[in-house]
């Protein structure tokens, strides 16, 4: 499982035309590879298995692992105006896996705030403003 990039995307779809999508993209390279690997291998998702096992389970369509994780998914309601954060893995094979609404629906150890801070400090931040004033993309 070779990860090319990890993205953390924040969105507020209930804001309609005033929505701003913020994406933090962390590329896997010689300076980030060790931290990414440590996170993937040590993070536990929904108290069920390691994030690495879950990502592999999805790629291999292992229904036992997928079911084990999804059984522990939170059923919290999304409040109007609430932010949705999606964790997206892009692999060197071209495949993409997304953990939708990661903060509200999943328990992921060592992700918030530890790995999130690492992503912000070592990644690229892009903002897409789809408001009536036009689209602007800002990179930090």
Coordinates of N, CA and C in Angstrom, one line a residue:
X1 N 0.9 -1.2 0.0 CA 0.0 0.0 0.0 C 0.9 1.2 0.0
X2 N 1.1 1.8 -1.2 CA 1.9 3.0 -1.3 C 1.1 4.2 -1.4
X3 N 1.1 5.0 -0.4 CA 0.3 6.3 -0.4 C 1.0 7.4 -1.1
X4 N 0.3 8.0 -2.0 CA 0.9 9.1 -2.8 C 0.6 10.4 -2.0
X5 N -0.6 10.7 -1.6 CA -1.0 11.8 -0.8 C -2.1 11.5 0.1
X6 N -2.2 12.3 1.2 CA -3.4 12.2 2.1 C -4.0 13.6 2.1
X7 N -5.3 13.7 1.9 CA -6.0 14.9 2.0 C -7.0 14.9 3.1
X8 N -7.1 16.1 3.8 CA -8.1 16.3 4.8 C -8.9 17.5 4.2
X9 N -10.2 17.2 3.9 CA -11.0 18.2 3.3 C -12.1 18.6 4.2
X10 N -12.3 19.9 4.4 CA -13.3 20.5 5.3 C -14.3 21.2 4.4
X11 N -15.6 20.9 4.7 CA -16.6 21.6 3.9 C -17.9 21.8 4.7
X12 N -18.7 22.8 4.3 CA -19.9 23.1 4.9 C -21.0 23.2 3.9
X13 N -21.5 22.0 3.4 CA -22.4 22.0 2.3 C -23.7 22.8 2.5
X14 N -24.1 22.9 3.8 CA -25.4 23.6 4.1 C -25.3 25.1 3.8
X15 N -24.1 25.6 3.6 CA -23.9 27.0 3.3 C -24.2 27.3 1.9
X16 N -24.5 26.3 1.1 CA -24.9 26.5 -0.3 C -23.9 27.3 -1.1
X17 N -24.3 28.4 -1.7 CA -23.4 29.2 -2.5 C -22.3 29.9 -1.7
X18 N -22.4 29.9 -0.4 CA -21.4 30.6 0.4 C -20.3 29.6 0.9
X19 N -20.4 28.3 0.5 CA -19.5 27.3 1.0 C -18.1 27.6 0.5
X20 N -17.2 27.3 1.5 CA -15.7 27.4 1.2 C -15.2 26.0 1.6
X21 N -14.5 25.4 0.6 CA -13.9 24.1 0.9 C -12.4 24.3 1.1
X22 N -12.0 23.8 2.3 CA -10.6 23.9 2.6 C -10.0 22.5 2.6
X23 N -8.9 22.3 1.9 CA -8.2 21.0 1.7 C -6.8 21.1 2.1
X24 N -6.4 20.2 3.0 CA -5.0 20.1 3.4 C -4.4 18.9 2.7
X25 N -3.4 19.0 1.9 CA -2.8 17.9 1.2 C -1.4 17.6 1.7
X26 N -1.2 16.4 2.1 CA 0.2 16.0 2.6 C 0.7 15.0 1.6
X27 N 1.8 15.3 0.9 CA 2.4 14.4 0.0 C 3.3 13.5 0.7
X28 N 3.4 12.2 0.3 CA 4.3 11.2 0.8 C 5.6 11.4 0.1
X29 N 6.6 11.7 0.8 CA 8.0 11.8 0.2 C 9.0 11.5 1.3
X30 N 10.3 11.6 1.0 CA 11.3 11.2 1.9 C 11.2 11.9 3.3
X31 N 10.7 13.1 3.4 CA 10.6 13.8 4.7 C 9.3 13.5 5.4
X32 N 8.3 13.0 4.8 CA 7.0 12.7 5.4 C 6.7 11.2 5.5
X33 N 7.3 10.4 4.8 CA 7.0 9.0 4.7 C 7.0 8.3 6.0
X34 N 8.0 8.6 6.9 CA 8.0 7.9 8.2 C 6.9 8.2 9.1
X35 N 6.5 9.5 9.1 CA 5.4 10.0 10.0 C 4.1 9.4 9.4
X36 N 3.9 9.4 8.1 CA 2.7 8.8 7.5 C 2.6 7.3 7.9
X37 N 3.7 6.6 7.7 CA 3.7 5.2 8.0 C 3.4 4.9 9.5
X38 N 3.9 5.7 10.4 CA 3.7 5.5 11.8 C 2.2 5.8 12.1
X39 N 1.7 6.8 11.5 CA 0.2 7.1 11.7 C -0.6 6.0 11.2
X40 N -0.4 5.6 10.0 CA -1.3 4.5 9.3 C -1.2 3.2 10.1
X41 N 0.0 2.8 10.6 CA 0.2 1.6 11.3 C -0.3 1.6 12.7
X42 N -0.2 2.7 13.4 CA -0.5 2.8 14.8 C -1.9 3.3 15.1
X43 N -2.6 4.0 14.2 CA -3.9 4.6 14.5 C -4.9 3.4 14.5
X44 N -5.8 3.5 15.4 CA -6.9 2.5 15.5 C -8.2 3.1 15.1
X45 N -8.9 2.5 14.2 CA -10.2 3.1 13.7 C -11.3 2.4 14.4
X46 N -12.2 3.2 15.0 CA -13.4 2.7 15.7 C -13.2 1.6 16.7
X47 N -12.0 1.6 17.3 CA -11.6 0.6 18.3 C -11.7 -0.8 17.7
X48 N -11.6 -0.9 16.4 CA -11.8 -2.2 15.7 C -10.5 -2.8 15.2
X49 N -9.6 -2.0 14.5 CA -8.4 -2.5 13.9 C -7.5 -1.3 13.6
X50 N -6.3 -1.6 13.1 CA -5.4 -0.5 12.7 C -6.0 0.1 11.4
X51 N -5.6 1.4 11.2 CA -6.0 2.1 10.0 C -5.4 1.3 8.8
X52 N -4.2 0.8 8.9 CA -3.5 0.1 7.8 C -4.4 -1.2 7.5
X53 N -4.8 -1.9 8.5 CA -5.7 -3.1 8.3 C -7.0 -2.7 7.6
X54 N -7.6 -1.6 8.0 CA -8.8 -1.1 7.4 C -8.6 -0.7 6.0
X55 N -7.6 0.0 5.7 CA -7.3 0.5 4.3 C -7.1 -0.8 3.4
X56 N -6.3 -1.7 3.9 CA -6.0 -2.9 3.2 C -7.3 -3.7 3.0
X57 N -8.1 -3.8 4.1 CA -9.4 -4.5 4.0 C -10.3 -4.0 3.0
X58 N -10.4 -2.6 2.8 CA -11.2 -2.0 1.8 C -10.7 -2.4 0.4
X59 N -9.4 -2.3 0.2 CA -8.8 -2.6 -1.1 C -9.0 -4.0 -1.5
X60 N -9.0 -4.9 -0.5 CA -9.1 -6.4 -0.7 C -10.6 -6.8 -0.6
X61 N -11.5 -5.8 -0.3 CA -12.9 -6.1 -0.1 C -13.1 -7.2 0.9
X62 N -12.4 -7.1 2.0 CA -12.5 -8.0 3.2 C -13.7 -7.5 4.0
X63 N -14.9 -8.2 3.8 CA -16.1 -7.8 4.5 C -16.1 -7.9 6.0
X64 N -15.3 -8.8 6.5 CA -15.2 -9.0 8.0 C -14.5 -7.7 8.6
X65 N -13.5 -7.2 8.0 CA -12.8 -6.0 8.6 C -13.7 -4.8 8.4
X66 N -14.3 -4.6 7.2 CA -15.1 -3.5 6.9 C -16.3 -3.5 7.9
X67 N -17.0 -4.6 8.1 CA -18.1 -4.7 9.0 C -17.7 -4.4 10.4
X68 N -16.6 -4.9 10.8 CA -16.1 -4.7 12.2 C -16.0 -3.2 12.5
X69 N -15.4 -2.5 11.5 CA -15.2 -1.0 11.7 C -16.6 -0.3 11.6
X70 N -17.4 -0.6 10.6 CA -18.6 0.1 10.4 C -19.6 -0.2 11.6
X71 N -19.5 -1.3 12.3 CA -20.4 -1.6 13.4 C -20.2 -0.6 14.5
X72 N -19.0 0.0 14.6 CA -18.7 1.0 15.6 C -18.7 2.4 15.2
X73 N -19.3 2.7 14.0 CA -19.4 4.0 13.5 C -20.5 4.8 14.3
X74 N -20.1 6.0 14.6 CA -21.0 6.9 15.4 C -22.2 7.3 14.5
X75 N -23.4 7.4 15.2 CA -24.6 7.8 14.5 C -25.0 9.2 14.8
X76 N -24.1 10.1 15.2 CA -24.4 11.4 15.5 C -25.0 12.2 14.3
X77 N -26.0 13.0 14.7 CA -26.7 13.8 13.7 C -25.7 15.0 13.2
X78 N -25.9 15.4 12.0 CA -25.1 16.5 11.5 C -26.0 17.8 11.6
X79 N -25.5 18.7 12.4 CA -26.3 19.9 12.7 C -26.1 20.9 11.5
X80 N -27.2 21.7 11.3 CA -27.1 22.6 10.2 C -25.9 23.6 10.3
X81 N -25.2 23.8 9.3 CA -24.0 24.6 9.3 C -22.7 23.9 9.8
X82 N -22.9 22.7 10.3 CA -21.7 21.9 10.8 C -20.8 21.6 9.7
X83 N -19.5 21.5 10.1 CA -18.5 21.2 9.1 C -18.4 19.7 8.9
X84 N -18.1 19.2 7.7 CA -17.9 17.8 7.4 C -16.4 17.8 7.0
X85 N -15.7 16.8 7.6 CA -14.3 16.6 7.2 C -14.1 15.2 6.7
X86 N -13.5 15.2 5.5 CA -13.3 13.9 4.8 C -11.8 13.6 4.7
X87 N -11.4 12.4 5.1 CA -10.0 12.0 5.0 C -9.8 11.1 3.8
X88 N -9.0 11.6 2.8 CA -8.9 11.0 1.5 C -7.5 10.5 1.3
X89 N -7.4 9.2 0.9 CA -6.0 8.6 0.6 C -5.9 8.4 -0.9
X90 N -4.9 8.9 -1.5 CA -4.6 8.7 -2.9 C -3.4 7.7 -2.9
X91 N -3.5 6.6 -3.6 CA -2.5 5.6 -3.7 C -1.7 5.7 -5.0
X92 N -0.5 5.2 -5.1 CA 0.3 5.3 -6.3 C -0.3 4.4 -7.4
X93 N -1.2 3.5 -7.1 CA -1.9 2.7 -8.1 C -3.0 3.5 -8.8
X94 N -3.3 4.7 -8.3 CA -4.3 5.5 -8.9 C -5.7 5.4 -8.1
X95 N -5.7 4.4 -7.2 CA -7.0 4.3 -6.4 C -7.0 5.4 -5.3
X96 N -8.3 5.7 -5.0 CA -8.6 6.7 -3.9 C -9.5 6.0 -3.0
X97 N -9.3 6.2 -1.7 CA -10.2 5.8 -0.6 C -10.5 7.0 0.3
X98 N -11.8 7.1 0.6 CA -12.2 8.2 1.4 C -12.9 7.7 2.7
X99 N -12.6 8.3 3.8 CA -13.3 8.1 5.0 C -14.1 9.4 5.2
X100 N -15.4 9.3 4.9 CA -16.3 10.5 4.9 C -16.7 10.9 6.3
X101 N -16.7 12.2 6.6 CA -17.1 12.7 7.9 C -16.4 12.1 9.0
X102 N -15.0 12.1 8.9 CA -14.1 11.4 9.7 C -14.2 11.8 11.2
X103 N -14.4 13.0 11.5 CA -14.4 13.5 12.9 C -15.7 13.1 13.6
X104 N -16.8 13.1 12.9 CA -18.1 12.9 13.5 C -18.5 11.4 13.6
X105 N -18.1 10.7 12.5 CA -18.6 9.3 12.4 C -17.5 8.3 12.9
X106 N -16.3 8.7 13.0 CA -15.2 7.7 13.3 C -14.4 8.1 14.5
X107 N -13.9 7.1 15.2 CA -12.9 7.3 16.2 C -11.6 6.9 15.6
X108 N -10.6 7.8 15.5 CA -9.4 7.4 14.9 C -8.2 8.0 15.8
X109 N -7.6 7.1 16.5 CA -6.6 7.5 17.5 C -5.4 8.1 16.7
X110 N -4.8 9.0 17.4 CA -3.6 9.8 17.0 C -3.9 10.6 15.7
X111 N -5.1 10.8 15.4 CA -5.4 11.6 14.2 C -5.7 13.1 14.6
X112 N -6.6 13.3 15.5 CA -6.8 14.7 15.9 C -6.4 14.8 17.4
X113 N -5.6 15.7 17.8 CA -5.0 16.8 16.9 C -3.6 16.4 16.4
X114 N -3.0 15.3 16.8 CA -1.6 15.0 16.5 C -1.4 15.0 15.0
X115 N -2.0 14.0 14.2 CA -1.6 13.9 12.8 C -2.2 15.1 12.0
X116 N -3.4 15.6 12.4 CA -3.9 16.8 11.8 C -3.0 17.9 11.8
X117 N -2.4 18.2 13.0 CA -1.4 19.3 13.1 C -0.2 19.0 12.2
X118 N 0.2 17.8 12.1 CA 1.4 17.4 11.3 C 1.0 17.7 9.8
X119 N -0.2 17.4 9.4 CA -0.6 17.6 8.0 C -0.6 19.1 7.7
X120 N -1.1 19.9 8.6 CA -1.2 21.3 8.4 C 0.2 21.9 8.3
X121 N 1.1 21.5 9.2 CA 2.5 22.0 9.3 C 3.3 21.6 8.1
X122 N 3.0 20.4 7.5 CA 3.9 19.9 6.4 C 3.2 19.8 5.1
X123 N 1.9 20.1 5.0 CA 1.2 20.0 3.8 C 0.9 21.3 3.1
X124 N 0.1 21.3 2.1 CA -0.4 22.4 1.3 C -1.9 22.7 1.6
X125 N -2.2 23.9 1.9 CA -3.6 24.2 2.2 C -4.2 24.9 1.0
X126 N -5.3 24.4 0.5 CA -6.0 25.0 -0.6 C -7.4 25.4 -0.2
X127 N -7.9 26.6 -0.5 CA -9.3 27.0 -0.2 C -10.0 27.3 -1.6
X128 N -11.2 26.7 -1.7 CA -12.0 26.9 -2.9 C -13.2 27.7 -2.4
X129 N -13.4 28.9 -2.9 CA -14.5 29.7 -2.6 C -15.5 29.7 -3.7
X130 N -16.6 29.1 -3.5 CA -17.6 28.9 -4.6 C -18.7 29.9 -4.5
X131 N -18.5 31.0 -3.8 CA -19.5 32.0 -3.5 C -19.9 32.8 -4.8
X132 N -20.9 33.6 -4.7 CA -21.4 34.4 -5.8 C -20.3 35.4 -6.3
X133 N -19.3 35.5 -5.6 CA -18.2 36.5 -6.0 C -17.2 35.8 -6.9
X134 N -17.4 34.6 -7.3 CA -16.5 33.8 -8.1 C -15.7 32.8 -7.4
X135 N -15.0 32.1 -8.1 CA -14.2 31.0 -7.5 C -12.7 31.5 -7.3
X136 N -12.2 31.3 -6.1 CA -10.9 31.7 -5.8 C -10.2 30.5 -5.2
X137 N -9.0 30.2 -5.6 CA -8.2 29.1 -5.0 C -7.0 29.7 -4.4
X138 N -6.8 29.5 -3.2 CA -5.7 30.1 -2.4 C -4.8 28.9 -1.9
X139 N -3.5 29.0 -2.1 CA -2.7 28.0 -1.5 C -1.7 28.6 -0.5
X140 N -1.5 28.0 0.6 CA -0.6 28.5 1.6 C 0.6 27.6 1.6

